[in-house]
PDB file of C-alpha atoms and ligand atoms in Angstrom:
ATOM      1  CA  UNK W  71      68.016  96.815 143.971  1.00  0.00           C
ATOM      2  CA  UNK W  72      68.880  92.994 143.886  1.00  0.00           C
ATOM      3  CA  UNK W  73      66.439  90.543 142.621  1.00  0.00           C
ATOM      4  CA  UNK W  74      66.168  87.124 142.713  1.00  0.00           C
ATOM      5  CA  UNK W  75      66.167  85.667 139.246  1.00  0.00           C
ATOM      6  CA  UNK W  76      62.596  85.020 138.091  1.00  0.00           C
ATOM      7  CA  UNK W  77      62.282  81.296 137.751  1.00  0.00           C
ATOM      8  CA  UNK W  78      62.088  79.768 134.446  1.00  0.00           C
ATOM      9  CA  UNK W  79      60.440  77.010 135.467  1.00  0.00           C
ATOM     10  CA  UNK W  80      56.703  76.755 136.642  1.00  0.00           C
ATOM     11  CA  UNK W  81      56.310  77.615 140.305  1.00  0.00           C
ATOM     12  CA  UNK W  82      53.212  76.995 142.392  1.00  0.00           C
ATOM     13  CA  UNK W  83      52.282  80.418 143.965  1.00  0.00           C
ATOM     14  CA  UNK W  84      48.554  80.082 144.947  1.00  0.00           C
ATOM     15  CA  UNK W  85      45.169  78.142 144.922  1.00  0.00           C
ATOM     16  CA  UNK W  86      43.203  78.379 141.855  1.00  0.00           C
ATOM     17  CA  UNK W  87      40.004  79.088 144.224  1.00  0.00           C
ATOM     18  CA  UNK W  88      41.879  82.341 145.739  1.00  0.00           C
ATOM     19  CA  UNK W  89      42.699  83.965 142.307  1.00  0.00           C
ATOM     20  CA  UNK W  90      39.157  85.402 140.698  1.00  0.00           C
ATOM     21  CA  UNK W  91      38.687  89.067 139.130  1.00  0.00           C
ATOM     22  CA  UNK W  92      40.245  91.049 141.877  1.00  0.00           C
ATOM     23  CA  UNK W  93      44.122  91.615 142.240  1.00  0.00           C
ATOM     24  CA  UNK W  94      45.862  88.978 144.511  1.00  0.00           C
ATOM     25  CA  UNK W  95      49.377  89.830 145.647  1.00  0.00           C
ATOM     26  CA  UNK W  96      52.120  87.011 145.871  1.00  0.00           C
ATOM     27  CA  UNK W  97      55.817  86.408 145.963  1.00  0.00           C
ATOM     28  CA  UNK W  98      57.701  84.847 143.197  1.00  0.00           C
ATOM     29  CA  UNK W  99      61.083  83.955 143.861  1.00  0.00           C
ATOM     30  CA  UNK W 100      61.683  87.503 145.568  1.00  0.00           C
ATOM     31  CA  UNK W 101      59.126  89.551 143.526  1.00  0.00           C
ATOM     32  CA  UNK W 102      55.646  90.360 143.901  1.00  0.00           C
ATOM     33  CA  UNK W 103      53.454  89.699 141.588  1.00  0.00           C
ATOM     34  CA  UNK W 104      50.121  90.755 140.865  1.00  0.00           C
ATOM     35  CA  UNK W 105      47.554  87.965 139.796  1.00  0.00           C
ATOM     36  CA  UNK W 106      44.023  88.590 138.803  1.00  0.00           C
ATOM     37  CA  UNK W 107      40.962  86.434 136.142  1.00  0.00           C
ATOM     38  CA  UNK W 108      40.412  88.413 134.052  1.00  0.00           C
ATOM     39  CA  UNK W 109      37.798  87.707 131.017  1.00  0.00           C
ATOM     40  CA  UNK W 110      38.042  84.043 132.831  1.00  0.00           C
ATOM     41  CA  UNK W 111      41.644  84.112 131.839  1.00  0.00           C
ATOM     42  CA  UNK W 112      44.362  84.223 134.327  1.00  0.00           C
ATOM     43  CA  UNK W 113      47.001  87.052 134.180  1.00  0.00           C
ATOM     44  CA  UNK W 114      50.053  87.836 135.940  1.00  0.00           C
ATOM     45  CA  UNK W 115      52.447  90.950 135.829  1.00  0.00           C
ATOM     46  CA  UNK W 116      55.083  92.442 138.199  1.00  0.00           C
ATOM     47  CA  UNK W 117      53.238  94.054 141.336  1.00  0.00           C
ATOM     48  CA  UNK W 118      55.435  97.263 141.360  1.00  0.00           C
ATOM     49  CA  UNK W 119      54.986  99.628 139.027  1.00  0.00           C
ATOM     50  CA  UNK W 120      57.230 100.870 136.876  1.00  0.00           C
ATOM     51  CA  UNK W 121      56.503 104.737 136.727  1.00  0.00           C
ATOM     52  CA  UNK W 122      57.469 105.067 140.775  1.00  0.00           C
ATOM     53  CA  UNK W 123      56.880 101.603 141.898  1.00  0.00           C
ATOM     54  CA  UNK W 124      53.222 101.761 143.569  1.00  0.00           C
ATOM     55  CA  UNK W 125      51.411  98.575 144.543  1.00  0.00           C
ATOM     56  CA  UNK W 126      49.308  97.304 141.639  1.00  0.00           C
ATOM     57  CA  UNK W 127      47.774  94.598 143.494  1.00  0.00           C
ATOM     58  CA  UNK W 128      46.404  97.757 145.439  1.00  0.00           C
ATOM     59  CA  UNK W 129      44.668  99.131 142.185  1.00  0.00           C
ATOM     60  CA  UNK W 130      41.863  98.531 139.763  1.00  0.00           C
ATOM     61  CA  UNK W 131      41.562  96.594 136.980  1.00  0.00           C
ATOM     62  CA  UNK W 132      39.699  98.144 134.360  1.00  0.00           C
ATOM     63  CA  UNK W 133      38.924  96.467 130.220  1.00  0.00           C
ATOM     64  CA  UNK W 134      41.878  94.517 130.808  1.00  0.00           C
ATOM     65  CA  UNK W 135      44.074  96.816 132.149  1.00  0.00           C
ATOM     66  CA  UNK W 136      45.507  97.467 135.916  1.00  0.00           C
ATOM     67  CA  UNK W 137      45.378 100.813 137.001  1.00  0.00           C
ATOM     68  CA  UNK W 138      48.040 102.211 139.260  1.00  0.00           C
ATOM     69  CA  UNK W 139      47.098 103.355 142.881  1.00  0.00           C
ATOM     70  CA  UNK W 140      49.435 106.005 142.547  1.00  0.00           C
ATOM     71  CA  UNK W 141      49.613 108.287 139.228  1.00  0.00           C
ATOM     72  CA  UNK W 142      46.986 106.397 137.262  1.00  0.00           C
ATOM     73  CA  UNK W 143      49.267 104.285 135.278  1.00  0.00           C
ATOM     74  CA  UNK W 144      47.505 102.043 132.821  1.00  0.00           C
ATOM     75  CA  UNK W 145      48.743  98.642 131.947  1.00  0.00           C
ATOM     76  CA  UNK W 146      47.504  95.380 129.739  1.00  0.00           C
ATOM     77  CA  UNK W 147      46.904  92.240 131.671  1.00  0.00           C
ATOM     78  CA  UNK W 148      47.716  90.184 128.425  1.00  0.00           C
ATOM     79  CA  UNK W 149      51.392  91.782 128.056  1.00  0.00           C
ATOM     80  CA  UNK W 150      52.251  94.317 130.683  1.00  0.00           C
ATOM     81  CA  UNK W 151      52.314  97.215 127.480  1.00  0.00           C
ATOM     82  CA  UNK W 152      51.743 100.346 128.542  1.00  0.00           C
ATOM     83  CA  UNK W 153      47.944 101.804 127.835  1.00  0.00           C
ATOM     84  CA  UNK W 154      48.500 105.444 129.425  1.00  0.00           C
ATOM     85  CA  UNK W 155      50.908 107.023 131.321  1.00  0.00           C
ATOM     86  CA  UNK W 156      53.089 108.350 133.347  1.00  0.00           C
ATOM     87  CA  UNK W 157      54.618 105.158 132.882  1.00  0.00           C
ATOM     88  CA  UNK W 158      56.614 104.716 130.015  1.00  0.00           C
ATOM     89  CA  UNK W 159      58.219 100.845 130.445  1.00  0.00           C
ATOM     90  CA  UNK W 160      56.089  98.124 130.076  1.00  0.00           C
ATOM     91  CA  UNK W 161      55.338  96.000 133.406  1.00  0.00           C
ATOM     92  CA  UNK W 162      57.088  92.691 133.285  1.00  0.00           C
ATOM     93  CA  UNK W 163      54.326  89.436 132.559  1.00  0.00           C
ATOM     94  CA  UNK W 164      54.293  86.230 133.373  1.00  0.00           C
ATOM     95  CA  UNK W 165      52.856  83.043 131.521  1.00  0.00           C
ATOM     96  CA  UNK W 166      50.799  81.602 134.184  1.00  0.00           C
ATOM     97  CA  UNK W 167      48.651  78.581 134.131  1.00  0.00           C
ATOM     98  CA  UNK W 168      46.344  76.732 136.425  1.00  0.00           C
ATOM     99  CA  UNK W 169      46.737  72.970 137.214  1.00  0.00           C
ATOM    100  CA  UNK W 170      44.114  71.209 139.337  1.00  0.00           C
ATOM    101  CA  UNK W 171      43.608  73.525 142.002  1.00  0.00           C
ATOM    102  CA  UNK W 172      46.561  75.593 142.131  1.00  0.00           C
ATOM    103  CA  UNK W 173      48.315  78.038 139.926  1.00  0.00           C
ATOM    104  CA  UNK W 174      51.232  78.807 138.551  1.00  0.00           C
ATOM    105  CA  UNK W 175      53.541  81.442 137.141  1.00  0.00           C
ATOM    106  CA  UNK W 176      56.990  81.474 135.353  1.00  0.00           C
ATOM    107  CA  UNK W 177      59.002  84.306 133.618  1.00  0.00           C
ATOM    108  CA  UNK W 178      58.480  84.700 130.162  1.00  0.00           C
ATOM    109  CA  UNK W 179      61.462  83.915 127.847  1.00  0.00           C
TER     110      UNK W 179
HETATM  111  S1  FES X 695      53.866 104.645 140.555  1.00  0.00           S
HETATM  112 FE1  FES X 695      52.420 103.745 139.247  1.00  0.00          FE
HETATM  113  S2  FES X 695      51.764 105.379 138.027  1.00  0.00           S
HETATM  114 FE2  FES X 695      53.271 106.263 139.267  1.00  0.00          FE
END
């Protein structure tokens, strides 16, 4: 599969006041991403998983963690690591940040 490459530089992808503690879905240059508050903190990892690639923005979230719709997948908000399996690659994250009322993701170096 082709992707787009993730931008480097902060994008706007949503308003601050649509982002809380459940998972939001949105498209970053080509790639969903899954954003959520979580702890009051914002987070932001790659939407599709990489055990089989099931929507995570169609999951839980659970201490911290997103839990895959599909096979149960576990992963850390903060990093993307992988807490339990299948999955054994880590999901991609992104720094994000909110300014004023909107927010905004970029790839990690
Ligand atoms: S697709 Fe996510 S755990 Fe299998």
């Amino acid at each position: 599969m082709d992707h787009e490459p993730a931008p480097r530089e902060w994008t706007d992808v949503a308003a601050a006041q649509d982002v809380g503690e459940g998972l939001v879905r949105v498209d970053v240059a080509g790639e969903p991403v899954v954003l959520t508050r979580s702890g009051g903190v914002l987070r932001a990892l790659a939407a599709t998983c990489t055990h089989l690639g099931g929507p995570l923005d169609e999951g839980t979230v659970e201490d911290g963690c997103v839990v895959c719709p599909w096979h149960g997948s576990r992963f850390d908000l903060a990093d993307g690591s992988v807490e339990r399996g299948p999955a054994s690659v880590p999901q991609p994250a992104y720094d994000v940040r909110e300014t004023g009322d909107r927010v905004e993701v970029r790839a990690r170096p």
